[in-house]
Amino acid sequence: FVKRDAERMQQALVADATASVLVVKQPDGWTVAAQHGLSNDLLGKTAVDEFAVLRTVTDSRMPGPMGLWDGARIGRMLGPQVPLPGLEAVRVFPVEEEHETLGALVLLHPRKGAFAGLPDDGVQTVLALATLALSNRRMFEKMERMATTDGLTGLTNHRTFQDRAAEALQRSIRYKKPLGLILTDIDRFKDVNDTYGHPVGDEVIRQVSAVLKQQARTTDVVARYGGEEFAVVMEETDAQGGLMVAERIRQAVQKIVVQTEMGPLKVTISLGVSSYPTHGHEKHILIERADQALYTAKHSGRNRAVIASSPTAAEPPAAQQPEKA
């Protein structure tokens, strides 16, 4: 969407603007969404907004900066990752949709004072296309999140987990690094639903999910595997490292207190850990081993983490084991 709309925007750029940068506003800063007349290497880069021009323009909803800037200052206004060399004139416009700031459009020129007589109709055409580009980008990102994210918890969904686990395993095999896998589910969750109702059950799932996300590293894949079951994929983590993470998660979940009409509710979880290469070289084998370890944790008293045993022919596949509770 952004590439197509950026091309249309470039075609409509006012004649005096030889370069432009379209930045999208993010919760923690600015990102280059499109560019014209510069380098495609800038796409996706973080704009630092060194002189707070983007923030001032979008907060005030008025074009800027006012007054003349020298080329050295313009060259670094968006930070070292988005250099703007050889330019002597700049004009920045807020990009909005229904009173919501989406980002900013930066117009640039190598001649000082080039934007003194910038025609309003040309600017409005460009801003309309910039708004379309950022609006489409936001819609695309929302659709992508919906396709890969579990709606209740915000964690990675099962299908995406399978894809990312396979990718992580391939990297581990290629670079000869360990890979850890945790499977976990909430103990006696059926009793929670039967006693307190499904809305409380959903709240328990949300809070356990939040703990998993907090305790995992940013590089880990944390997924809702299904129902009250979750999975964590940890690159460069062996079985003992996975057990340490599992114990940290288990202890944190013990501290959860869900307030209900019947009084406070506390829950526990059981966890199974497997790792590449110790427990297998294929994704489905690692999942089976972690599931077997989870089964062992359940039938050893629950509220514990267990590392999978070494593979043997005598062990039954996870699919043949009784249902966990």
GROMACS .gro file of N, CA, C and O in nm, residues 42-95:
model
  216
   42LEU      N    1   1.660   0.435   0.327
   42LEU     CA    2   1.601   0.505   0.441
   42LEU      C    3   1.471   0.441   0.488
   42LEU      O    4   1.428   0.463   0.601
   43LEU      N    5   1.408   0.362   0.400
   43LEU     CA    6   1.277   0.304   0.434
   43LEU      C    7   1.288   0.214   0.557
   43LEU      O    8   1.375   0.128   0.566
   44GLY      N    9   1.198   0.236   0.651
   44GLY     CA   10   1.197   0.157   0.773
   44GLY      C   11   1.291   0.208   0.881
   44GLY      O   12   1.288   0.158   0.994
   45LYS      N   13   1.374   0.309   0.849
   45LYS     CA   14   1.467   0.362   0.948
   45LYS      C   15   1.392   0.446   1.052
   45LYS      O   16   1.286   0.501   1.027
   46THR      N   17   1.453   0.457   1.169
   46THR     CA   18   1.396   0.538   1.277
   46THR      C   19   1.446   0.681   1.266
   46THR      O   20   1.567   0.706   1.258
   47ALA      N   21   1.352   0.777   1.262
   47ALA     CA   22   1.387   0.919   1.260
   47ALA      C   23   1.397   0.969   1.403
   47ALA      O   24   1.305   0.951   1.483
   48VAL      N   25   1.510   1.031   1.438
   48VAL     CA   26   1.537   1.071   1.576
   48VAL      C   27   1.467   1.201   1.613
   48VAL      O   28   1.435   1.225   1.730
   49ASP      N   29   1.436   1.286   1.514
   49ASP     CA   30   1.372   1.417   1.541
   49ASP      C   31   1.459   1.498   1.637
   49ASP      O   32   1.414   1.545   1.742
   50GLU      N   33   1.587   1.518   1.597
   50GLU     CA   34   1.687   1.578   1.686
   50GLU      C   35   1.647   1.715   1.737
   50GLU      O   36   1.674   1.749   1.853
   51PHE      N   37   1.581   1.795   1.653
   51PHE     CA   38   1.543   1.931   1.695
   51PHE      C   39   1.395   1.943   1.727
   51PHE      O   40   1.341   2.054   1.732
   52ALA      N   41   1.328   1.828   1.747
   52ALA     CA   42   1.185   1.824   1.784
   52ALA      C   43   1.095   1.893   1.682
   52ALA      O   44   0.988   1.942   1.717
   53VAL      N   45   1.138   1.895   1.556
   53VAL     CA   46   1.055   1.957   1.453
   53VAL      C   47   0.929   1.874   1.427
   53VAL      O   48   0.819   1.929   1.419
   54LEU      N   49   0.944   1.742   1.415
   54LEU     CA   50   0.828   1.658   1.387
   54LEU      C   51   0.726   1.669   1.500
   54LEU      O   52   0.605   1.682   1.475
   55ARG      N   53   0.774   1.663   1.623
   55ARG     CA   54   0.682   1.671   1.738
   55ARG      C   55   0.612   1.806   1.743
   55ARG      O   56   0.492   1.814   1.768
   56THR      N   57   0.687   1.915   1.719
   56THR     CA   58   0.629   2.049   1.723
   56THR      C   59   0.522   2.066   1.617
   56THR      O   60   0.413   2.118   1.642
   57VAL      N   61   0.552   2.017   1.496
   57VAL     CA   62   0.458   2.031   1.385
   57VAL      C   63   0.332   1.950   1.410
   57VAL      O   64   0.219   1.997   1.390
   58THR      N   65   0.347   1.825   1.454
   58THR     CA   66   0.229   1.741   1.474
   58THR      C   67   0.149   1.783   1.596
   58THR      O   68   0.027   1.771   1.597
   59ASP      N   69   0.217   1.831   1.701
   59ASP     CA   70   0.144   1.878   1.819
   59ASP      C   71   0.065   2.005   1.790
   59ASP      O   72  -0.049   2.021   1.835
   60SER      N   73   0.127   2.097   1.716
   60SER     CA   74   0.061   2.225   1.685
   60SER      C   75  -0.034   2.215   1.566
   60SER      O   76  -0.119   2.302   1.547
   61ARG      N   77  -0.016   2.107   1.484
   61ARG     CA   78  -0.092   2.089   1.362
   61ARG      C   79  -0.072   2.204   1.264
   61ARG      O   80  -0.161   2.240   1.187
   62MET      N   81   0.047   2.262   1.269
   62MET     CA   82   0.084   2.372   1.181
   62MET      C   83   0.215   2.339   1.112
   62MET      O   84   0.302   2.272   1.171
   63PRO      N   85   0.233   2.384   0.986
   63PRO     CA   86   0.358   2.357   0.915
   63PRO      C   87   0.477   2.421   0.988
   63PRO      O   88   0.462   2.517   1.063
   64GLY      N   89   0.594   2.370   0.963
   64GLY     CA   90   0.716   2.423   1.021
   64GLY      C   91   0.835   2.370   0.941
   64GLY      O   92   0.816   2.298   0.844
   65PRO      N   93   0.959   2.395   0.981
   65PRO     CA   94   0.994   2.496   1.082
   65PRO      C   95   0.985   2.636   1.025
   65PRO      O   96   0.997   2.655   0.904
   66MET      N   97   0.962   2.734   1.109
   66MET     CA   98   0.956   2.873   1.065
   66MET      C   99   1.099   2.928   1.061
   66MET      O  100   1.183   2.894   1.144
   67GLY      N  101   1.125   3.017   0.967
   67GLY     CA  102   1.258   3.076   0.957
   67GLY      C  103   1.350   2.990   0.872
   67GLY      O  104   1.316   2.882   0.828
   68LEU      N  105   1.470   3.041   0.847
   68LEU     CA  106   1.567   2.973   0.762
   68LEU      C  107   1.657   2.882   0.845
   68LEU      O  108   1.699   2.918   0.955
   69TRP      N  109   1.684   2.766   0.791
   69TRP     CA  110   1.776   2.672   0.854
   69TRP      C  111   1.898   2.656   0.764
   69TRP      O  112   1.888   2.658   0.642
   70ASP      N  113   2.014   2.638   0.825
   70ASP     CA  114   2.133   2.611   0.744
   70ASP      C  115   2.136   2.463   0.707
   70ASP      O  116   2.071   2.379   0.769
   71GLY      N  117   2.214   2.432   0.605
   71GLY     CA  118   2.218   2.297   0.552
   71GLY      C  119   2.266   2.193   0.652
   71GLY      O  120   2.218   2.080   0.653
   72ALA      N  121   2.361   2.232   0.738
   72ALA     CA  122   2.413   2.137   0.836
   72ALA      C  123   2.304   2.093   0.934
   72ALA      O  124   2.294   1.975   0.971
   73ARG      N  125   2.221   2.189   0.973
   73ARG     CA  126   2.113   2.157   1.067
   73ARG      C  127   2.006   2.070   1.001
   73ARG      O  128   1.957   1.974   1.060
   74ILE      N  129   1.973   2.103   0.876
   74ILE     CA  130   1.875   2.023   0.802
   74ILE      C  131   1.927   1.880   0.784
   74ILE      O  132   1.853   1.783   0.799
   75GLY      N  133   2.057   1.870   0.755
   75GLY     CA  134   2.116   1.739   0.727
   75GLY      C  135   2.103   1.640   0.840
   75GLY      O  136   2.101   1.518   0.816
   76ARG      N  137   2.092   1.689   0.964
   76ARG     CA  138   2.084   1.597   1.077
   76ARG      C  139   1.953   1.607   1.155
   76ARG      O  140   1.941   1.550   1.264
   77MET      N  141   1.853   1.677   1.100
   77MET     CA  142   1.729   1.698   1.175
   77MET      C  143   1.655   1.567   1.203
   77MET      O  144   1.584   1.554   1.302
   78LEU      N  145   1.671   1.466   1.115
   78LEU     CA  146   1.604   1.338   1.138
   78LEU      C  147   1.697   1.233   1.197
   78LEU      O  148   1.658   1.116   1.211
   79GLY      N  149   1.820   1.274   1.231
   79GLY     CA  150   1.912   1.183   1.299
   79GLY      C  151   2.005   1.110   1.205
   79GLY      O  152   1.988   1.114   1.081
   80PRO      N  153   2.104   1.041   1.259
   80PRO     CA  154   2.208   0.977   1.176
   80PRO      C  155   2.156   0.864   1.088
   80PRO      O  156   2.218   0.834   0.985
   81GLN      N  157   2.046   0.800   1.125
   81GLN     CA  158   1.993   0.691   1.042
   81GLN      C  159   1.917   0.744   0.920
   81GLN      O  160   1.891   0.670   0.827
   82VAL      N  161   1.878   0.873   0.924
   82VAL     CA  162   1.805   0.934   0.812
   82VAL      C  163   1.878   1.062   0.772
   82VAL      O  164   1.829   1.173   0.795
   83PRO      N  165   1.996   1.051   0.711
   83PRO     CA  166   2.074   1.170   0.674
   83PRO      C  167   2.009   1.245   0.557
   83PRO      O  168   1.953   1.183   0.467
   84LEU      N  169   2.019   1.377   0.561
   84LEU     CA  170   1.962   1.461   0.455
   84LEU      C  171   2.070   1.556   0.404
   84LEU      O  172   2.063   1.678   0.424
   85PRO      N  173   2.173   1.506   0.336
   85PRO     CA  174   2.287   1.589   0.295
   85PRO      C  175   2.254   1.675   0.172
   85PRO      O  176   2.169   1.641   0.090
   86GLY      N  177   2.326   1.788   0.162
   86GLY     CA  178   2.317   1.873   0.043
   86GLY      C  179   2.185   1.945   0.027
   86GLY      O  180   2.149   1.985  -0.085
   87LEU      N  181   2.110   1.966   0.134
   87LEU     CA  182   1.979   2.031   0.126
   87LEU      C  183   1.980   2.159   0.209
   87LEU      O  184   2.032   2.162   0.320
   88GLU      N  185   1.921   2.265   0.154
   88GLU     CA  186   1.928   2.397   0.219
   88GLU      C  187   1.791   2.453   0.256
   88GLU      O  188   1.783   2.558   0.319
   89ALA      N  189   1.684   2.386   0.216
   89ALA     CA  190   1.550   2.434   0.249
   89ALA      C  191   1.465   2.316   0.295
   89ALA      O  192   1.476   2.206   0.241
   90VAL      N  193   1.381   2.339   0.396
   90VAL     CA  194   1.296   2.233   0.449
   90VAL      C  195   1.161   2.290   0.488
   90VAL      O  196   1.150   2.404   0.531
   91ARG      N  197   1.058   2.210   0.469
   91ARG     CA  198   0.923   2.245   0.513
   91ARG      C  199   0.858   2.116   0.562
   91ARG      O  200   0.865   2.011   0.494
   92VAL      N  201   0.796   2.120   0.677
   92VAL     CA  202   0.737   2.001   0.738
   92VAL      C  203   0.589   2.025   0.760
   92VAL      O  204   0.549   2.128   0.814
   93PHE      N  205   0.507   1.928   0.717
   93PHE     CA  206   0.361   1.939   0.729
   93PHE      C  207   0.307   1.820   0.809
   93PHE      O  208   0.351   1.707   0.789
   94PRO      N  209   0.211   1.846   0.898
   94PRO     CA  210   0.147   1.734   0.970
   94PRO      C  211   0.057   1.656   0.876
   94PRO      O  212  -0.008   1.713   0.788
   95VAL      N  213   0.054   1.526   0.893
   95VAL     CA  214  -0.036   1.439   0.816
   95VAL      C  215  -0.141   1.387   0.913
   95VAL      O  216  -0.109   1.318   1.010
   0.00000   0.00000   0.00000
